[in-house]
CSV table of N, CA and C in Angstrom, one decimal:
chain,number,residue,atom,x,y,z
A,246,MET,N,-26.5,56.1,98.3
A,246,MET,CA,-26.0,55.5,97.2
A,246,MET,C,-26.3,54.1,97.1
A,247,GLY,N,-26.6,53.6,95.9
A,247,GLY,CA,-27.1,52.2,95.8
A,247,GLY,C,-25.8,51.3,95.7
A,248,ASP,N,-26.2,50.1,95.6
A,248,ASP,CA,-25.1,49.0,95.4
A,248,ASP,C,-24.3,49.2,94.0
A,249,VAL,N,-25.1,49.4,93.0
A,249,VAL,CA,-24.6,49.7,91.8
A,249,VAL,C,-23.7,50.7,91.6
A,250,ALA,N,-24.1,51.9,92.3
A,250,ALA,CA,-23.3,53.1,92.2
A,250,ALA,C,-22.0,52.8,92.9
A,251,VAL,N,-21.9,52.2,94.0
A,251,VAL,CA,-20.7,51.9,94.7
A,251,VAL,C,-19.8,51.0,94.0
A,252,ARG,N,-20.4,50.0,93.2
A,252,ARG,CA,-19.6,49.0,92.5
A,252,ARG,C,-19.1,49.9,91.3
A,253,LEU,N,-19.9,50.7,90.7
A,253,LEU,CA,-19.4,51.5,89.5
A,253,LEU,C,-18.2,52.4,89.9
A,254,LEU,N,-18.5,53.1,91.0
A,254,LEU,CA,-17.4,54.1,91.6
A,254,LEU,C,-16.1,53.3,91.9
A,255,SER,N,-16.3,52.1,92.5
A,255,SER,CA,-15.1,51.3,92.8
A,255,SER,C,-14.3,50.9,91.5
A,256,SER,N,-15.1,50.4,90.6
A,256,SER,CA,-14.6,49.9,89.3
A,256,SER,C,-13.9,51.2,88.6
A,257,LEU,N,-14.5,52.3,88.5
A,257,LEU,CA,-13.8,53.5,87.9
A,257,LEU,C,-12.5,54.0,88.5
A,258,THR,N,-12.6,53.9,90.0
A,258,THR,CA,-11.4,54.2,90.8
A,258,THR,C,-10.3,53.2,90.5
A,259,PHE,N,-10.5,52.0,90.4
A,259,PHE,CA,-9.7,50.9,90.1
A,259,PHE,C,-9.0,51.2,88.7
A,260,TRP,N,-9.7,51.4,87.7
A,260,TRP,CA,-9.2,51.5,86.3
A,260,TRP,C,-8.6,52.9,86.3
A,261,THR,N,-8.9,53.9,86.8
A,261,THR,CA,-8.3,55.2,86.8
A,261,THR,C,-6.9,55.0,87.5
A,262,GLY,N,-6.9,54.4,88.7
A,262,GLY,CA,-5.7,54.2,89.3
A,262,GLY,C,-4.8,53.3,88.5
A,263,LEU,N,-5.2,52.3,87.8
A,263,LEU,CA,-4.4,51.4,87.0
A,263,LEU,C,-3.8,52.2,85.8
A,264,LEU,N,-4.7,53.0,85.2
A,264,LEU,CA,-4.3,53.7,84.0
A,264,LEU,C,-3.3,54.8,84.4
A,265,LEU,N,-3.3,55.5,85.5
A,265,LEU,CA,-2.5,56.5,85.9
A,265,LEU,C,-1.2,55.9,86.6
A,266,GLY,N,-1.5,54.9,87.4
A,266,GLY,CA,-0.3,54.4,88.3
A,266,GLY,C,0.7,53.3,87.5
A,267,LEU,N,0.2,52.5,86.5
A,267,LEU,CA,1.1,51.8,85.8
A,267,LEU,C,2.2,52.5,85.0
A,268,PRO,N,1.8,53.4,84.1
A,268,PRO,CA,2.8,54.2,83.4
A,268,PRO,C,3.7,55.1,84.4
A,269,THR,N,3.2,55.6,85.5
A,269,THR,CA,3.9,56.4,86.5
A,269,THR,C,4.9,55.4,87.2
A,270,GLY,N,4.5,54.1,87.5
A,270,GLY,CA,5.3,53.2,88.1
A,270,GLY,C,6.5,52.7,87.1
A,271,VAL,N,6.2,52.5,85.8
A,271,VAL,CA,7.1,52.3,84.9
A,271,VAL,C,8.2,53.4,84.7
A,272,ALA,N,7.6,54.6,84.6
A,272,ALA,CA,8.5,55.6,84.5
A,272,ALA,C,9.4,55.9,85.6
A,273,TYR,N,8.9,55.6,86.9
A,273,TYR,CA,9.7,55.8,88.1
A,273,TYR,C,10.7,54.7,88.1
A,274,GLN,N,10.3,53.5,87.6
A,274,GLN,CA,11.3,52.4,87.9
A,274,GLN,C,12.5,52.7,86.8
A,275,ARG,N,12.1,53.2,85.6
A,275,ARG,CA,13.1,53.5,84.5
A,275,ARG,C,14.0,54.6,85.0
A,276,MET,N,13.6,55.6,85.7
A,276,MET,CA,14.2,56.8,86.2
A,276,MET,C,15.2,56.3,87.2
A,277,ARG,N,14.8,55.4,88.2
A,277,ARG,CA,15.7,55.0,89.2
A,277,ARG,C,16.9,54.1,88.6
A,278,SER,N,16.4,53.3,87.7
A,278,SER,CA,17.4,52.5,86.9
A,278,SER,C,18.6,53.3,86.3
A,279,SER,N,18.0,54.4,85.5
A,279,SER,CA,18.9,55.2,84.9
A,279,SER,C,19.7,56.0,85.7
A,280,TRP,N,19.2,56.4,86.9
A,280,TRP,CA,19.9,57.1,87.8
A,280,TRP,C,21.1,56.3,88.6
A,281,ASN,N,20.8,55.0,88.8
A,281,ASN,CA,21.8,54.2,89.4
A,281,ASN,C,22.9,53.9,88.4
A,282,THR,N,22.5,53.7,87.1
A,282,THR,CA,23.6,53.3,86.0
A,282,THR,C,24.4,54.6,85.9
A,283,HIS,N,23.8,55.8,85.9
A,283,HIS,CA,24.5,57.1,85.7
A,283,HIS,C,25.7,57.2,86.9
A,284,ARG,N,25.1,56.9,88.2
A,284,ARG,CA,26.1,57.1,89.3
A,284,ARG,C,27.1,56.0,89.2
A,285,ALA,N,26.9,54.7,88.6
A,285,ALA,CA,27.8,53.8,88.6
A,285,ALA,C,28.9,54.2,87.5
A,286,ALA,N,28.4,54.8,86.3
A,286,ALA,CA,29.2,55.1,85.3
A,286,ALA,C,30.2,56.4,85.7
A,287,LYS,N,29.6,57.2,86.5
A,287,LYS,CA,30.2,58.4,87.0
A,287,LYS,C,31.4,58.0,87.9
A,288,ALA,N,31.1,57.0,88.7
A,288,ALA,CA,32.2,56.5,89.6
A,288,ALA,C,33.3,56.0,88.9
A,289,LEU,N,33.1,55.3,87.6
A,289,LEU,CA,34.2,54.7,86.8
A,289,LEU,C,35.0,55.7,86.0
A,290,VAL,N,34.5,57.0,86.0
A,290,VAL,CA,35.4,58.1,85.1
A,290,VAL,C,36.7,58.2,85.7
A,291,PRO,N,37.0,58.4,86.9
A,291,PRO,CA,38.4,58.7,87.4
A,291,PRO,C,39.4,57.5,87.0
A,292,GLY,N,38.8,56.3,87.2
A,292,GLY,CA,39.6,55.0,86.9
A,292,GLY,C,39.9,55.0,85.3
A,293,LEU,N,38.8,55.3,84.6
A,293,LEU,CA,39.0,55.2,83.1
A,293,LEU,C,40.0,56.3,82.6
A,294,ALA,N,39.8,57.4,83.2
A,294,ALA,CA,40.8,58.5,82.8
A,294,ALA,C,42.1,58.2,83.2
A,295,LYS,N,42.5,57.6,84.3
A,295,LYS,CA,43.8,57.2,84.8
A,295,LYS,C,44.3,56.1,83.8
A,296,ALA,N,43.4,55.1,83.3
A,296,ALA,CA,43.9,54.0,82.4
A,296,ALA,C,44.1,54.7,81.0
A,297,ARG,N,43.4,55.7,80.6
A,297,ARG,CA,43.6,56.4,79.4
A,297,ARG,C,44.9,56.9,79.3
A,298,TRP,N,45.3,57.6,80.5
A,298,TRP,CA,46.7,58.3,80.4
A,298,TRP,C,47.8,57.2,80.5
A,299,GLY,N,47.5,56.0,81.1
A,299,GLY,CA,48.4,55.1,81.0
A,299,GLY,C,48.6,54.5,79.7
A,300,PHE,N,47.5,54.4,78.9
A,300,PHE,CA,47.7,53.9,77.4
A,300,PHE,C,48.5,54.9,76.6
A,301,VAL,N,48.1,56.3,76.9
A,301,VAL,CA,48.9,57.3,76.2
A,301,VAL,C,50.4,57.2,76.4
A,302,ARG,N,50.6,57.0,77.7
A,302,ARG,CA,52.1,56.9,78.1
A,302,ARG,C,52.8,55.6,77.4
A,303,LYS,N,52.2,54.7,77.6
A,303,LYS,CA,52.7,53.4,76.8
A,303,LYS,C,52.9,53.6,75.3
A,304,PHE,N,52.0,54.4,74.6
A,304,PHE,CA,52.1,54.6,73.2
A,304,PHE,C,53.2,55.5,73.0
A,305,LEU,N,53.4,56.6,73.8
A,305,LEU,CA,54.4,57.5,73.6
A,305,LEU,C,55.8,56.9,73.9
A,306,VAL,N,55.9,56.1,74.7
A,306,VAL,CA,57.2,55.3,75.0
A,306,VAL,C,57.5,54.3,73.7
A,307,LEU,N,56.5,53.8,73.3
A,307,LEU,CA,56.8,52.8,72.3
A,307,LEU,C,57.2,53.5,71.0
A,308,ALA,N,56.5,54.8,70.6
A,308,ALA,CA,56.9,55.7,69.6
A,308,ALA,C,58.3,56.2,69.7
A,309,ALA,N,58.7,56.5,70.9
A,309,ALA,CA,60.1,57.0,71.2
A,309,ALA,C,61.1,55.8,71.0
A,310,VAL,N,60.8,54.7,71.3
A,310,VAL,CA,61.6,53.6,71.0
A,310,VAL,C,61.8,53.3,69.5
A,311,VAL,N,60.6,53.4,68.9
A,311,VAL,CA,60.7,53.1,67.4
A,311,VAL,C,61.5,54.2,66.8
A,312,ALA,N,61.2,55.5,67.2
A,312,ALA,CA,61.9,56.6,66.4
A,312,ALA,C,63.3,56.5,66.8
A,313,ALA,N,63.8,56.1,68.0
A,313,ALA,CA,65.2,56.0,68.4
A,313,ALA,C,65.8,54.9,67.5
A,314,GLY,N,65.2,53.7,67.2
A,314,GLY,CA,65.6,52.7,66.5
A,314,GLY,C,65.7,53.1,65.0
A,315,VAL,N,64.8,53.8,64.5
A,315,VAL,CA,64.9,54.3,63.1
A,315,VAL,C,66.1,55.3,63.0
A,316,LEU,N,66.3,56.2,64.0
A,316,LEU,CA,67.4,57.2,63.8
A,316,LEU,C,68.8,56.3,64.0
A,317,PHE,N,68.8,55.5,64.9
A,317,PHE,CA,70.1,54.7,65.0
A,317,PHE,C,70.4,53.9,63.7
A,318,SER,N,69.4,53.3,63.2
A,318,SER,CA,69.6,52.7,61.9
A,318,SER,C,70.1,53.5,60.8
A,319,LEU,N,69.4,54.6,60.6
A,319,LEU,CA,70.0,55.6,59.6
A,319,LEU,C,71.2,56.1,59.8
A,320,SER,N,71.7,56.4,61.2
A,320,SER,CA,73.0,56.9,61.4
A,320,SER,C,74.0,55.8,61.2
A,321,TRP,N,73.7,54.6,61.5
A,321,TRP,CA,74.5,53.5,61.4
A,321,TRP,C,74.8,53.2,59.8
A,322,ILE,N,73.7,53.4,59.0
A,322,ILE,CA,74.0,53.1,57.7
A,322,ILE,C,74.8,54.3,57.1
A,323,ALA,N,74.6,55.6,57.5
A,323,ALA,CA,75.4,56.6,56.9
A,323,ALA,C,76.9,56.4,57.5
A,324,GLY,N,77.0,56.1,58.7
A,324,GLY,CA,78.3,55.7,59.2
A,324,GLY,C,79.1,54.7,58.5
A,325,GLN,N,78.5,53.8,57.9
A,325,GLN,CA,79.1,52.7,57.2
A,325,GLN,C,79.9,53.3,56.0
A,326,ASN,N,79.2,54.2,55.3
A,326,ASN,CA,79.8,54.7,54.1
A,326,ASN,C,80.7,56.0,54.3
A,327,ALA,N,80.8,56.5,55.5
A,327,ALA,CA,81.5,57.6,55.7
A,327,ALA,C,83.0,57.3,55.8
A,328,GLY,N,83.4,56.2,56.2
A,328,GLY,CA,84.8,55.8,56.2
A,328,GLY,C,85.4,55.3,54.9
A,329,SER,N,84.6,54.8,54.1
A,329,SER,CA,85.1,54.0,52.9
A,329,SER,C,85.5,55.0,51.8
A,330,ASN,N,86.5,54.6,51.0
A,330,ASN,CA,86.9,55.4,49.9
A,330,ASN,C,86.1,55.1,48.6
A,331,PRO,N,85.3,56.1,48.2
A,331,PRO,CA,84.5,56.0,47.2
A,331,PRO,C,85.3,55.7,45.9
A,332,VAL,N,84.8,54.8,45.0
A,332,VAL,CA,85.5,54.5,43.8
A,332,VAL,C,85.1,55.5,42.7
A,333,PRO,N,86.0,56.1,42.1
A,333,PRO,CA,85.5,57.3,41.2
A,333,PRO,C,84.9,56.4,39.9
A,334,ALA,N,83.9,56.9,39.5
A,334,ALA,CA,83.2,56.4,38.3
A,334,ALA,C,84.1,56.7,37.2
A,335,SER,N,84.2,55.6,36.3
A,335,SER,CA,84.9,55.7,35.1
A,335,SER,C,84.0,56.3,34.0
A,336,VAL,N,84.4,57.4,33.5
A,336,VAL,CA,83.5,58.0,32.4
A,336,VAL,C,84.1,57.7,31.2
A,337,PRO,N,83.6,57.0,30.3
A,337,PRO,CA,83.9,56.6,29.0
A,337,PRO,C,84.2,57.9,28.2
A,338,THR,N,85.4,57.9,27.5
A,338,THR,CA,85.6,59.1,26.6
A,338,THR,C,85.0,58.7,25.2
A,339,LEU,N,84.4,59.8,24.8
A,339,LEU,CA,83.6,59.5,23.4
A,339,LEU,C,84.5,59.9,22.2
A,340,SER,N,84.7,59.0,21.5
A,340,SER,CA,85.5,59.4,20.2
A,340,SER,C,84.5,59.9,19.2
A,341,PRO,N,85.2,60.9,18.4
A,341,PRO,CA,84.3,61.5,17.4
A,341,PRO,C,83.9,60.4,16.4
A,342,SER,N,82.7,60.6,16.2
A,342,SER,CA,82.2,59.7,15.2
A,342,SER,C,82.4,60.0,13.8
A,343,PRO,N,82.7,59.0,13.0
A,343,PRO,CA,83.1,59.4,11.6
A,343,PRO,C,81.8,59.8,10.8
A,344,ARG,N,82.2,60.7,9.9
A,344,ARG,CA,81.0,61.2,9.1
A,344,ARG,C,81.2,60.9,7.7
């Protein structure tokens, strides 16, 4: 093999390796990055679920307090009028109209 053939073969090997290796390396790096992100997010799930139930509990307690306040207010308003003597409405008597 001549010197030109060796250089041509070396050049073709270099460019073939570059054309195949570069996309493969980029894909491998992206896969590893995605896998690490996936593992980190998966590790957060139990903590996030616990925090979610904490927020649900806080919301339910707040809703119960508001509902109790509304019921107390309504019963207090109804109790204010229960003991009072209602004033009978005066009904005007209609006199027959002259014709």
